[in-house]
PDB file of C-alpha atoms and ligand atoms in Angstrom:
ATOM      1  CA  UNK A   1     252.461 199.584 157.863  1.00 82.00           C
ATOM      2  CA  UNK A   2     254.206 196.207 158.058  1.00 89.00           C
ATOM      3  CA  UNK A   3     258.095 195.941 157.174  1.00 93.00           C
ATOM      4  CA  UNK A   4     259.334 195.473 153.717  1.00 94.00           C
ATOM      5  CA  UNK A   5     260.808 191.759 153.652  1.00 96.00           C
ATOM      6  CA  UNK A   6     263.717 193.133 151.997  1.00 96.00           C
ATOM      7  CA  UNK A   7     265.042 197.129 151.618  1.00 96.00           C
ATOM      8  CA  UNK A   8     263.600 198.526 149.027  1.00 94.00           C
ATOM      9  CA  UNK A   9     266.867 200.237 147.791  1.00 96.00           C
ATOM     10  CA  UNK A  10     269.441 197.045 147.892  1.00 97.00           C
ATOM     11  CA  UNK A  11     267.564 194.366 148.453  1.00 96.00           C
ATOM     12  CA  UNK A  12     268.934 192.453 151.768  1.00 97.00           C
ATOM     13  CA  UNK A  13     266.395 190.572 153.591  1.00 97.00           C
ATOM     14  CA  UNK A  14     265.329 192.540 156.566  1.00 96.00           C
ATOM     15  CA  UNK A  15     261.900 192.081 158.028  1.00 95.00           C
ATOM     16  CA  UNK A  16     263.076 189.069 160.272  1.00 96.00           C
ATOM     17  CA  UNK A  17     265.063 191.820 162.263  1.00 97.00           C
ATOM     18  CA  UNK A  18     262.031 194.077 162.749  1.00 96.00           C
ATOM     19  CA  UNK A  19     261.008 192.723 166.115  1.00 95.00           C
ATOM     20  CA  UNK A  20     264.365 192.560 167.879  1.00 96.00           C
ATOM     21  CA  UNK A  21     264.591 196.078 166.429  1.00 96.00           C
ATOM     22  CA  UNK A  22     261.495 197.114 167.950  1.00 95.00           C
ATOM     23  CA  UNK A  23     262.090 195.475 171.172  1.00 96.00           C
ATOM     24  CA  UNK A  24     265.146 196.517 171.723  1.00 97.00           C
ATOM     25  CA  UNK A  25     264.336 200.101 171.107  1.00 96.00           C
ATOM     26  CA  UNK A  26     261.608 200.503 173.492  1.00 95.00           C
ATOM     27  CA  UNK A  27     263.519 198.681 176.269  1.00 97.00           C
ATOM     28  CA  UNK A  28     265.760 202.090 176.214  1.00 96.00           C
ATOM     29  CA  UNK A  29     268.678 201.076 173.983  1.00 96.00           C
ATOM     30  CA  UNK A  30     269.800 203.425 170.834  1.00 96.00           C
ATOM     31  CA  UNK A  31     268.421 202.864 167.653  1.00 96.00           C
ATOM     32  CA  UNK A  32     271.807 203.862 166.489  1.00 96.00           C
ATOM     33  CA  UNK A  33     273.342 200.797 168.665  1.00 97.00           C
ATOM     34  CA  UNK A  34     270.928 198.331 167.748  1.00 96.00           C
ATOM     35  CA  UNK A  35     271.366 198.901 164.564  1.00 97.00           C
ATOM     36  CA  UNK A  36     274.638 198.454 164.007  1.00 97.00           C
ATOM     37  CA  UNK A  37     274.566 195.275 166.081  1.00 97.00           C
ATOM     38  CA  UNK A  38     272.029 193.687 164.091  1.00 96.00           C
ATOM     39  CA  UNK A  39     274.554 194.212 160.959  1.00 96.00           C
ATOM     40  CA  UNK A  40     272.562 196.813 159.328  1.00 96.00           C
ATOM     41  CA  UNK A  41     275.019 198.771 157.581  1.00 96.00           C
ATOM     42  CA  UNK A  42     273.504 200.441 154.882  1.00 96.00           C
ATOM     43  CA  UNK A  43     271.408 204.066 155.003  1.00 96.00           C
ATOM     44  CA  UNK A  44     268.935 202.822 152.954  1.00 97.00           C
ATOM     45  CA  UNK A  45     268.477 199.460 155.166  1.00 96.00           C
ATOM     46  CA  UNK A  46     268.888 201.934 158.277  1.00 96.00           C
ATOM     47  CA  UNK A  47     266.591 204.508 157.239  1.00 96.00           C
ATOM     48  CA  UNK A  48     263.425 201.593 156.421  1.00 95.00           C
ATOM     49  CA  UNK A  49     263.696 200.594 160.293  1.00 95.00           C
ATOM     50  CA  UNK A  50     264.031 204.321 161.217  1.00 95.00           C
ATOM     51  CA  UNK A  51     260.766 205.406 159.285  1.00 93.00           C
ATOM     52  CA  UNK A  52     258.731 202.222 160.146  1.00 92.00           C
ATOM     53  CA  UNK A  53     255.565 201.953 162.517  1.00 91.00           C
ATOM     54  CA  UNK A  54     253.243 199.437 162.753  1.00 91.00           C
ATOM     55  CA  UNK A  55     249.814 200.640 162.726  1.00 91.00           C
ATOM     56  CA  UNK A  56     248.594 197.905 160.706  1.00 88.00           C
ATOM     57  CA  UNK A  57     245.796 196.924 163.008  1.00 88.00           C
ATOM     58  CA  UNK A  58     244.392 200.195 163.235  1.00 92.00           C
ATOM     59  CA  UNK A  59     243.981 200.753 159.451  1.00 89.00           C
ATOM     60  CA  UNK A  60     242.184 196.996 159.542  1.00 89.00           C
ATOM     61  CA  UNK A  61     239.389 199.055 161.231  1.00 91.00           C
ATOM     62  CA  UNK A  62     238.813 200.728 158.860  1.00 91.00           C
ATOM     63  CA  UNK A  63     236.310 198.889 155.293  1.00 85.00           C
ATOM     64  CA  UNK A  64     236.676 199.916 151.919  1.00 82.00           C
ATOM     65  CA  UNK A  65     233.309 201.183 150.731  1.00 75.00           C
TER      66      UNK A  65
HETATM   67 ZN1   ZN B 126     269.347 198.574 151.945  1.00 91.81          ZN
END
């Protein structure tokens, strides 16, 4: 849905890395790599980036009756 502002396990603020994340990514470089760079350290930090996808807007579509 939208990234946690901080990992739900430990606690460190992560959502502002979520875009450089995702950009990174799908310009063809490792998750693995990026990761690592952007100081994420942790399984528990690594594994909220790893499971996340933004789909958001396409559950907007959708009313509540
Ligand atoms: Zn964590």
């Amino acid at each position: 849905m939208i990234i946690p502002v901080r990992c739900f396990s430990c606690g460190k603020p992560i959502a502002h890395l979520w875009e450089e994340f995702k950009k990174r990514v799908a310009d063809g470089e490792s998750a693995k790599k990026v990761l690592d760079e952007l100081g994420l350290e942790r399984y528990c930090c690594r594994s909220v980036f790893l499971g996340q996808e933004d789909y958001i807007e396409l559950v907007g579509k959708f009313k509540k009756s």
